[in-house]
CSV table of C-alpha atoms and ligand atoms in Angstrom, one decimal:
chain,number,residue,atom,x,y,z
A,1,UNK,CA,0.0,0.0,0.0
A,2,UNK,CA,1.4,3.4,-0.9
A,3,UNK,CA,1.3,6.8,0.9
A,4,UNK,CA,0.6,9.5,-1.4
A,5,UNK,CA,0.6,13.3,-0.6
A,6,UNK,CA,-0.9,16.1,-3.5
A,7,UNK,CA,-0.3,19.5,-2.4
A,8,UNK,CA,-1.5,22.2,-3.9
A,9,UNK,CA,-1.3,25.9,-2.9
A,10,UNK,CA,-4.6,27.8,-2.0
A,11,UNK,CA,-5.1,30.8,-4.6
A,12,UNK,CA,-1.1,30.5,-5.3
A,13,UNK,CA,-0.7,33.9,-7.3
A,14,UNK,CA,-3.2,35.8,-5.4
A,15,UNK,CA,-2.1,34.5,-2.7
A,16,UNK,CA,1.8,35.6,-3.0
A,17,UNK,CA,0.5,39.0,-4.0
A,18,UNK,CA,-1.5,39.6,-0.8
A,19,UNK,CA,1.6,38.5,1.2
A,20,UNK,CA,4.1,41.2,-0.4
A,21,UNK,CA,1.1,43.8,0.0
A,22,UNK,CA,-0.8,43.0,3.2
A,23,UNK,CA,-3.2,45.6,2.4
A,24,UNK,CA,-4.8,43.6,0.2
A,25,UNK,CA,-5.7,40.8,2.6
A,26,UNK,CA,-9.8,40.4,2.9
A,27,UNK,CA,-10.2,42.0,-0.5
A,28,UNK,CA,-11.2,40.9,-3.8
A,29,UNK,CA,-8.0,40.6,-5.7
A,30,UNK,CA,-7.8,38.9,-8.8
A,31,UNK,CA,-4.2,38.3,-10.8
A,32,UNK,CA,-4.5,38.6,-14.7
A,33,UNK,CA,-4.4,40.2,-17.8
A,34,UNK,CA,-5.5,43.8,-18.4
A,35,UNK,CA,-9.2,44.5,-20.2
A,36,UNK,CA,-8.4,44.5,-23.5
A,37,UNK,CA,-10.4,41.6,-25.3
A,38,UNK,CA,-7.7,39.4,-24.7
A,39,UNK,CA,-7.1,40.0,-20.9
A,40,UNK,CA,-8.2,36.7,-18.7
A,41,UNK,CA,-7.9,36.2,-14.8
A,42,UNK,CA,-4.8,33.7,-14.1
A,43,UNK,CA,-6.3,33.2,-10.5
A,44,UNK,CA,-8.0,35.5,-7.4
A,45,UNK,CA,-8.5,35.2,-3.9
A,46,UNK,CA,-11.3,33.6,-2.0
A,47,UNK,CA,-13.0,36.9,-1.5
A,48,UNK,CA,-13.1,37.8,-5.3
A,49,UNK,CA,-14.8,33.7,-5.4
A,50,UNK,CA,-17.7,34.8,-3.9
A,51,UNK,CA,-18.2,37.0,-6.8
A,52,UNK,CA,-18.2,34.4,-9.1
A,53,UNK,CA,-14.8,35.0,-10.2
A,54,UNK,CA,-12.7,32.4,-11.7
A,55,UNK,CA,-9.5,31.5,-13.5
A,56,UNK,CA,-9.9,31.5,-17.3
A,57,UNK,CA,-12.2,34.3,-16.9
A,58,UNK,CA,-12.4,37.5,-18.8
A,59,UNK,CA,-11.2,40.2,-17.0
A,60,UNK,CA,-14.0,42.1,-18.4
A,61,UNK,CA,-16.4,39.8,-17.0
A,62,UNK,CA,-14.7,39.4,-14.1
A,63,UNK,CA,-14.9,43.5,-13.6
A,64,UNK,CA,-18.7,43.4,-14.3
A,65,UNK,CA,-19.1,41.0,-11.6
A,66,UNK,CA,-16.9,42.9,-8.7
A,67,UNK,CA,-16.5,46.5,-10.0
A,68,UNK,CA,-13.9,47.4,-6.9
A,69,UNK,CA,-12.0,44.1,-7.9
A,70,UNK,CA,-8.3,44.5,-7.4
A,71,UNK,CA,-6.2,43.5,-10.2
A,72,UNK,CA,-2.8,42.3,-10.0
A,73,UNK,CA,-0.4,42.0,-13.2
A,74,UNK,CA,1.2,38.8,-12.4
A,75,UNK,CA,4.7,38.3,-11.3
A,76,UNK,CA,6.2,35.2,-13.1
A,77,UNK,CA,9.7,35.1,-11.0
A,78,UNK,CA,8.1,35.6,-7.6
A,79,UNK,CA,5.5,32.5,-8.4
A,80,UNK,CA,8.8,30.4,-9.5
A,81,UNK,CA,10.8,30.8,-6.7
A,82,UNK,CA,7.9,30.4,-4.3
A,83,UNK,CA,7.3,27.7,-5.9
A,84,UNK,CA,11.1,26.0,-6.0
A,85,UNK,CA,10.7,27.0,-2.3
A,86,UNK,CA,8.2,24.6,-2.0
A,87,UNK,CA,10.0,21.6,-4.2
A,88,UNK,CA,12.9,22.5,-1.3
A,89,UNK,CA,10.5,21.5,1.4
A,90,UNK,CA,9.1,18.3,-0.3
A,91,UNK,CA,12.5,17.4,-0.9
A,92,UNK,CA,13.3,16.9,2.8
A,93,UNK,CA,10.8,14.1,2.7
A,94,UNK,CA,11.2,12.1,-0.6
A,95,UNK,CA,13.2,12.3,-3.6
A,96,UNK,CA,10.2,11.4,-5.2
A,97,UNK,CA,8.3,14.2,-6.5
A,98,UNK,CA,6.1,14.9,-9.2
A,99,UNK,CA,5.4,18.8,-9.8
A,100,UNK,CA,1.9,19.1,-11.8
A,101,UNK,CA,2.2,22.8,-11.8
A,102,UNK,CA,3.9,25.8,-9.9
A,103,UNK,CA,1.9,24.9,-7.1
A,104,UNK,CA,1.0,21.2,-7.1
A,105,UNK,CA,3.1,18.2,-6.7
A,106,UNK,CA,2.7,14.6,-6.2
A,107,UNK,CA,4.8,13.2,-3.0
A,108,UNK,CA,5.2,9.3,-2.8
A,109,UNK,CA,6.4,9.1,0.9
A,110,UNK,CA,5.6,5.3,0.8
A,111,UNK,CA,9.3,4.2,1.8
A,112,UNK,CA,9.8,7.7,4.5
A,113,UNK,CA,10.5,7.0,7.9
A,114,UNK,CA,10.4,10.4,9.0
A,115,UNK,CA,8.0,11.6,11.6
A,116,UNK,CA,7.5,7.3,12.5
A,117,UNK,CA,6.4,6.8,8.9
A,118,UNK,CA,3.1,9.0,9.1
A,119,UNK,CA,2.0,10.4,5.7
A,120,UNK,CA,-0.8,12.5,7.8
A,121,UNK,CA,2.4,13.8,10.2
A,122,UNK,CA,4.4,14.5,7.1
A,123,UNK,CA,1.6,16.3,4.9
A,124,UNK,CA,0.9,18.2,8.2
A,125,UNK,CA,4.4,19.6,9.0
A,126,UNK,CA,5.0,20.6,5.3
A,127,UNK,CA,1.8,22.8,5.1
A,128,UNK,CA,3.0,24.4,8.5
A,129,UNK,CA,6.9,24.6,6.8
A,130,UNK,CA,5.7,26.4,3.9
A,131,UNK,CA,3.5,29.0,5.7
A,132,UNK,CA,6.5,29.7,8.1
A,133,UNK,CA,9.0,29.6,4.9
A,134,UNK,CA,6.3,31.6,2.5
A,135,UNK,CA,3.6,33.0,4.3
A,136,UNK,CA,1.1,31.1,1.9
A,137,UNK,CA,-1.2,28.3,2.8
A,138,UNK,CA,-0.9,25.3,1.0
A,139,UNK,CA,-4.0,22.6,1.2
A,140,UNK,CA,-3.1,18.6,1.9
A,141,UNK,CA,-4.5,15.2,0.5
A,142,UNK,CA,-3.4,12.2,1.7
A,143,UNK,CA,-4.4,8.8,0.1
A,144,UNK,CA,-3.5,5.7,-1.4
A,145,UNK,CA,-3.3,6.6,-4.8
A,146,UNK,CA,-2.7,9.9,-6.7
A,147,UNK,CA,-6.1,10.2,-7.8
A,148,UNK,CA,-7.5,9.9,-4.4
A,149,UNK,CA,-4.7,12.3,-3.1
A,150,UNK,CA,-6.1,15.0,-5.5
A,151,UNK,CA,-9.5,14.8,-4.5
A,152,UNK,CA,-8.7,14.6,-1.1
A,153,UNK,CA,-6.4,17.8,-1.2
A,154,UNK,CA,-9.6,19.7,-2.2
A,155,UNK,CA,-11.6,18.3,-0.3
A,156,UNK,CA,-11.2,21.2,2.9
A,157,UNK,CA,-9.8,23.6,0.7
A,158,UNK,CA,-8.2,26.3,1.9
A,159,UNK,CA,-5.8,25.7,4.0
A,160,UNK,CA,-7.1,22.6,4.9
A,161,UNK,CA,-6.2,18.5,5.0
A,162,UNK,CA,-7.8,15.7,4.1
A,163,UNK,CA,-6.6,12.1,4.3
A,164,UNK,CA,-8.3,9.4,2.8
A,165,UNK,CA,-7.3,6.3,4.5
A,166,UNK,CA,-6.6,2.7,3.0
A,167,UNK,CA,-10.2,1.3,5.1
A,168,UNK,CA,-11.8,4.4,4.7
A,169,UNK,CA,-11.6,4.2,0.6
A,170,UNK,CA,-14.2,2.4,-0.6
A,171,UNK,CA,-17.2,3.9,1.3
A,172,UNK,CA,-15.5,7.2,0.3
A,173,UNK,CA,-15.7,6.5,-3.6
A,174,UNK,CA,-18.9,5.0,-3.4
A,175,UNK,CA,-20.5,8.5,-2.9
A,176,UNK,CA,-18.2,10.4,-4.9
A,177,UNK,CA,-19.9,12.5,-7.6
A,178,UNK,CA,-17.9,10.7,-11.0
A,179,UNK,CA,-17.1,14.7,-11.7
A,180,UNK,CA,-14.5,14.7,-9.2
A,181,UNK,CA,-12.1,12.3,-10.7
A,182,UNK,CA,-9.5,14.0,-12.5
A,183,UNK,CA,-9.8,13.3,-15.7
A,184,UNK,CA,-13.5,13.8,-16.1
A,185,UNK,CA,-14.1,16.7,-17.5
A,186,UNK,CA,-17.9,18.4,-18.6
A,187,UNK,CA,-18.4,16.5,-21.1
A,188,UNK,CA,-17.4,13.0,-20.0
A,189,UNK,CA,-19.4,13.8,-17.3
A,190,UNK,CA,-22.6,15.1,-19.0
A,191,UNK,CA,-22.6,11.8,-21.3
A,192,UNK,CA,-22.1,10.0,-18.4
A,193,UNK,CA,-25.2,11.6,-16.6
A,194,UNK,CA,-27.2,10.8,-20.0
A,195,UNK,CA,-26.9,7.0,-18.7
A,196,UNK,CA,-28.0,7.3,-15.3
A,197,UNK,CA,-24.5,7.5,-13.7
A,198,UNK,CA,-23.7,10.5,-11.3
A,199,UNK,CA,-22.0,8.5,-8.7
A,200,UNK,CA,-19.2,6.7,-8.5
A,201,UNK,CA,-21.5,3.9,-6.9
A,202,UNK,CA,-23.7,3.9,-10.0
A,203,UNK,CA,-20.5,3.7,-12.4
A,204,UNK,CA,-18.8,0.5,-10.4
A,205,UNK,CA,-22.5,-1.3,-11.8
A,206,UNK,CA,-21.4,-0.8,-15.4
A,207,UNK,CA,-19.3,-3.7,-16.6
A,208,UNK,CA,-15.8,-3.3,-18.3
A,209,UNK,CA,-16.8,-4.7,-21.6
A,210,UNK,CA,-19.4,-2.1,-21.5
A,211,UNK,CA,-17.8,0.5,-20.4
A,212,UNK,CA,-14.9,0.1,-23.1
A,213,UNK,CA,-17.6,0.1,-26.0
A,214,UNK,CA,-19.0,3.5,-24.4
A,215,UNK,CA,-15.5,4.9,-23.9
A,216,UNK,CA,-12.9,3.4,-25.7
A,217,UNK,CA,-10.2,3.8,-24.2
A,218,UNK,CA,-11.2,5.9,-21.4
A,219,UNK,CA,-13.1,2.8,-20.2
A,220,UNK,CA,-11.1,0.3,-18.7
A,221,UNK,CA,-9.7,3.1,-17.0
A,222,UNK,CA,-13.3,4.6,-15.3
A,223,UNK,CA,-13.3,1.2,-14.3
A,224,UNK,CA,-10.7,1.4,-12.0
A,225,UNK,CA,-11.1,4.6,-10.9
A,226,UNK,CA,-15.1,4.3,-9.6
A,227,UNK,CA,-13.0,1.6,-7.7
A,228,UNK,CA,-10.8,4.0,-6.2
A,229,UNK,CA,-7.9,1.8,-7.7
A,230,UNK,CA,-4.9,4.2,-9.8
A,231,UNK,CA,-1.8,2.1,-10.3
A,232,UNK,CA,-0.2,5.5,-11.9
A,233,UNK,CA,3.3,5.8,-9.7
A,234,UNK,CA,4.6,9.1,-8.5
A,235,UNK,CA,7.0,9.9,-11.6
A,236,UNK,CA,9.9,12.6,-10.9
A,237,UNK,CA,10.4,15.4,-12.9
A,238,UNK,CA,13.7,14.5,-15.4
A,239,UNK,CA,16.0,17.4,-15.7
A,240,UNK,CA,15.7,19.6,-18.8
A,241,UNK,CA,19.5,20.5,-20.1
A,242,UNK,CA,17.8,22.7,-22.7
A,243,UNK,CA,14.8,24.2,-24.1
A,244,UNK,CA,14.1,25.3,-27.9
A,245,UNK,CA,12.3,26.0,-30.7
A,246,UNK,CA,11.8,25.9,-34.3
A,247,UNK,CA,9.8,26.5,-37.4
A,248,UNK,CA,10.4,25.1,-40.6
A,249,UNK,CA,8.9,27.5,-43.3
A,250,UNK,CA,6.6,26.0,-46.2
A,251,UNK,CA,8.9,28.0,-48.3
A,252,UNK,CA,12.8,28.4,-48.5
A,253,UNK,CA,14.1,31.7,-46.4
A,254,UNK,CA,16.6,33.1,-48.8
A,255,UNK,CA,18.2,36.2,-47.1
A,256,UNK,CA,19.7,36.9,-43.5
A,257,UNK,CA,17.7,39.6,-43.2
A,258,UNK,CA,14.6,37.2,-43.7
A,259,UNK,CA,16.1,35.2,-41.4
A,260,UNK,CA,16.0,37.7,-38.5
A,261,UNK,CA,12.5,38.5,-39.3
A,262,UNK,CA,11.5,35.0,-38.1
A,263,UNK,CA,13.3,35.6,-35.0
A,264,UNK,CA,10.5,38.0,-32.6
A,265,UNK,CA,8.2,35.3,-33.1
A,266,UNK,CA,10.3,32.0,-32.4
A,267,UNK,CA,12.2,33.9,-29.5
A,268,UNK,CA,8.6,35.2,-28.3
A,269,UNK,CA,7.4,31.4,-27.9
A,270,UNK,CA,10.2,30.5,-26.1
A,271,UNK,CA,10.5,33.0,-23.8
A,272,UNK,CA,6.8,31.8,-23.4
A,273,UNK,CA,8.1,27.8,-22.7
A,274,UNK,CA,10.6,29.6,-20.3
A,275,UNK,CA,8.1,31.1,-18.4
A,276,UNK,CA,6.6,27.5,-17.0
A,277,UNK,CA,9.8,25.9,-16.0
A,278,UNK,CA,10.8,26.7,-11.9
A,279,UNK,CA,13.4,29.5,-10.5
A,280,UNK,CA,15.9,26.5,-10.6
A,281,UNK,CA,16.5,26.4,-14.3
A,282,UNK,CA,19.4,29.2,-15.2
A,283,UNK,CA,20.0,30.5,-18.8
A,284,UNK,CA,23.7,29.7,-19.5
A,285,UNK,CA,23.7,29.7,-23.1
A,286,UNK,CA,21.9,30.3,-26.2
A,287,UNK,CA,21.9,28.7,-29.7
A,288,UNK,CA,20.7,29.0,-33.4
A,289,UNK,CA,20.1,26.2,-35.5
A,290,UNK,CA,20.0,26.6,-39.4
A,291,UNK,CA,18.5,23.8,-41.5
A,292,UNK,CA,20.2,24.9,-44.8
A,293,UNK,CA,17.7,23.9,-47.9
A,294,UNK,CA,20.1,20.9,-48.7
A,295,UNK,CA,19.4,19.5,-45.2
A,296,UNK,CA,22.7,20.7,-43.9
A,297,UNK,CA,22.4,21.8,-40.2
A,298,UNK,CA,24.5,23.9,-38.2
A,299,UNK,CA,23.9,25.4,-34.6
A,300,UNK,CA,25.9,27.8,-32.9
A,301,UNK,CA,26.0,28.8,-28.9
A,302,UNK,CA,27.4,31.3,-27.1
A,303,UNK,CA,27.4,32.2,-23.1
A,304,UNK,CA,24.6,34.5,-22.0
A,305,UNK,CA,21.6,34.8,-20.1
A,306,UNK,CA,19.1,37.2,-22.2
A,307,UNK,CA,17.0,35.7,-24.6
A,308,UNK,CA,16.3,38.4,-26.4
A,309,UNK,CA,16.4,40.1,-30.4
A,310,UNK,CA,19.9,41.8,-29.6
A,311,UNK,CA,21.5,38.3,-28.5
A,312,UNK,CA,20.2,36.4,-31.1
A,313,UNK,CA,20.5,38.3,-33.9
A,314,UNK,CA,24.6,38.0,-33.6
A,315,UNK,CA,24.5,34.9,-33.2
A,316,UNK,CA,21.9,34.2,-36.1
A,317,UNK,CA,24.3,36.5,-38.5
A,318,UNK,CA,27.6,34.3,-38.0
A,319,UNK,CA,26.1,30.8,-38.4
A,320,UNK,CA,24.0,31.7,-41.3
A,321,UNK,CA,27.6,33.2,-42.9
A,322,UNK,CA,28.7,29.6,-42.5
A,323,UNK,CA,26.8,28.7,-45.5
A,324,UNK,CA,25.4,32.0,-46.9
A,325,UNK,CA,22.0,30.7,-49.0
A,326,UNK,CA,18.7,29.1,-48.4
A,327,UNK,CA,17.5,27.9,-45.5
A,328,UNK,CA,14.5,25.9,-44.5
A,329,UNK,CA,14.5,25.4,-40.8
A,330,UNK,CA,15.2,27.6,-38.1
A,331,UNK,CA,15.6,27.3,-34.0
A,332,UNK,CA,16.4,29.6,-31.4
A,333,UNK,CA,17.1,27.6,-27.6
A,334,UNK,CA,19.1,28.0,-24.4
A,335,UNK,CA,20.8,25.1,-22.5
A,336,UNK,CA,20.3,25.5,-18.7
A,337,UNK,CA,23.3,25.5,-16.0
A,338,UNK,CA,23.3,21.8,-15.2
A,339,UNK,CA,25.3,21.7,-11.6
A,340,UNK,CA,21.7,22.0,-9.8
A,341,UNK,CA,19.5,19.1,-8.2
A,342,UNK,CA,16.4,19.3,-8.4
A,343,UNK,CA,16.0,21.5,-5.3
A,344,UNK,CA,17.4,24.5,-6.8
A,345,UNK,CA,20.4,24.5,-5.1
A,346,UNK,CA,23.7,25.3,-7.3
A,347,UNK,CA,26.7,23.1,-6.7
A,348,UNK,CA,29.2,24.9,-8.1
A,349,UNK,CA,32.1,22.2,-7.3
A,350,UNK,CA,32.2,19.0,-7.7
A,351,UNK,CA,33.8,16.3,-5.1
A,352,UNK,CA,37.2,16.0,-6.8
A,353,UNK,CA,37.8,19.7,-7.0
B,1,TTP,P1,-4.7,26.4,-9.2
B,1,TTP,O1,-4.1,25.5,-8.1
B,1,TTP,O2,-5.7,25.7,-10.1
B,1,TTP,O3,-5.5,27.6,-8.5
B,1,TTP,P2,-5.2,28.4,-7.2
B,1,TTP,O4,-3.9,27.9,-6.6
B,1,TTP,O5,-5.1,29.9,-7.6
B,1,TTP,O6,-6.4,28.3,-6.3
B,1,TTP,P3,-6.9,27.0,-5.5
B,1,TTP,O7,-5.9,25.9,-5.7
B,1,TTP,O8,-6.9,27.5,-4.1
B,1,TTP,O9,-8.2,26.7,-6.0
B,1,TTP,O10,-3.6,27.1,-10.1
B,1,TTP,C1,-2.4,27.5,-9.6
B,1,TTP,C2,-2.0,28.8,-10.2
B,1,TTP,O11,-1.8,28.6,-11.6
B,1,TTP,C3,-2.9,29.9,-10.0
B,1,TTP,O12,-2.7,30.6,-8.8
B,1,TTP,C4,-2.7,30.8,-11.3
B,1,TTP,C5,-2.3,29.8,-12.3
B,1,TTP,N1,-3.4,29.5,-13.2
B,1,TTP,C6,-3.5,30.2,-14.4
B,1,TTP,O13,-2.7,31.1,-14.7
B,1,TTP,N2,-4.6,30.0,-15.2
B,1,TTP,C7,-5.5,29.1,-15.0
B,1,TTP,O14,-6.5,28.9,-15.7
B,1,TTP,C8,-5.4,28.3,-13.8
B,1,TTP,C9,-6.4,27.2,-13.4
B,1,TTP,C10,-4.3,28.6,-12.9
B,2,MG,MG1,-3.7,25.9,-6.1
């Protein structure tokens, strides 16, 4: 039997914001996009809930809803390194962690004997850890399984814990709206409700063979779940070494100055990609690649940090002198400093030195 932990931080950007600016704490505060027709709300606070407010929301909406809403531009670095905060914490426990987001993460803390083995103990003193550490609350599940650990984490959410033990699982599941398994979104749901199943109770009477006809290959799967049975293990996060990306064009590029017109958009995506990986990833070089139109390739790095028009256009200019001509494919990356474990921390020397 495993011990699985899901933590997940309550109203994580919101949340961060109303810490760095206590005057915000009790008040609607949403953190999102402006009000142009693009702008949406990332997340807001539990006040701003009441309104109605939610992520994915247009801000405009949102502004209809709560007039005297508070809006927050977010802060990507703050959210990262709160978050590889966090990771530090979880990493005093198990080696085995599986970040879902900024906020969440998976802990297996099956083969812990810290604080005599107790998952509860465990999920407990890391939600008090990272309010000392952060001054955020974080919310707890504790289960079996990860899709029990999910549910259970918002299950007394905020700032709450819920553990869901091994005895206590099948009379929990039985009762469990099917809605609440990850996984089953509106519409699985909905077509699940058109044959008479809202429970996890009423699922568990449908067979598999059934079930696989209705749902392909969503099927065998529901099966287990209504069960309360997920066999998924607790997968760490593998180190990137480097991030990129490319385009290759429906037609040839034929100039250098084409070339670098091509370059504010793939840069712009990757900066994007950046953007999601933790505070513990660190720029230490970037590259071009050039796919030349005879399927040559060439890539060129050089140190630096900024990932930005000025530092790739240099760079872009020498490797496409290498071979002056057409070109069909075209990257822009960085490789990340690689002398830090997965907590963040930098090693700067290794043991022989
Ligand atoms: P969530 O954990 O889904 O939401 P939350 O932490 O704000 O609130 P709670 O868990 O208490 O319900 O997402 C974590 C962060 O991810 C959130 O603070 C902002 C960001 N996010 C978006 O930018 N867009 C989205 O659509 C969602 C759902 C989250
Ligand atoms: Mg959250």
């Amino acid at each position: 039997m495993r011990k699985i932990i899901h933590i997940d931080a309550d109203a994580f950007y919101a949340a961060i914001e109303i810490r760095d600016d206590p005057s915000l704490k009790g008040k609607p505060v949403a953190v999102g996009g402006t009000t142009d027709q693009r702008g949406v709300i990332a997340t807001c606070s539990y006040e701003a809930r009441t309104f109605g407010i939610h992520s994915a929301m247009p801000t405009r909406t949102a502004l209809k809803l709560c007039p005297h809403l508070i809006l927050i531009k977010p802060r990507m670095d703050v959210y990262r390194a709160a978050s590889a905060e966090m990771r530090r914490i979880f990493s005093d426990y198990t080696s085995l962690i599986e970040p879902l987001s900024l906020d969440e993460a998976y802990l297996d803390v099956s083969e812990s004997t810290l604080l005599k083995g107790s998952a509860t103990l465990i999920a407990e003193e890391i939600r008090r850890r990272v309010f000392a550490k952060l001054s955020i609350t974080v919310s707890a599940g504790v289960a079996p399984n990860k899709m029990l650990a999910k549910i259970a984490s918002d299950w007394n959410k905020p700032n709450g814990i819920f553990v869901i033990t091994p005895k206590m699982v099948d009379d929990f599941i039985r009762d469990l709206p099917v809605k609440k398994i990850h996984g089953v979104g509106r519409s699985l749901s909905q077509k699940l409700l058109n044959i008479g199943v809202e429970r996890c109770e009423d699922l568990q009477t449908i067979d598999l063979f059934t079930l696989t006809q209705k749902f392909g290959s969503m099927g065998p799967r529901l099966y287990d779940l209504c069960r309360g049975i997920d066999n998924r293990p607790v997968v760490s996060e593998r180190r990137r070494k480097s991030l990129s990306v490319e385009n290759t064009f429906s037609e040839d590029v034929t100039s250098l100055d084409e070339c670098i017109s091509k370059l504010p958009e793939l840069i712009g995506k990757l900066n994007v990609r950046l953007k999601k990986l933790d505070a513990s990833y660190i720029v230490n070089k970037i590259f071009v690649k050039i796919k030349f139109s005879d399927f040559t390739t060439t890539t060129l790095e050089r140190q630096g940090k900024f990932t930005n028009l000025e530092s790739y256009i240099p760079l872009l200019s020498e490797a496409y002198d290498r071979q002056p001509g057409k070109v069909r494919l075209l990257g822009v990356g960085v490789t990340f400093e690689e002398n830090i474990d997965q907590q963040g921390q930098l090693h700067l020397f290794s043991s022989e030195d």
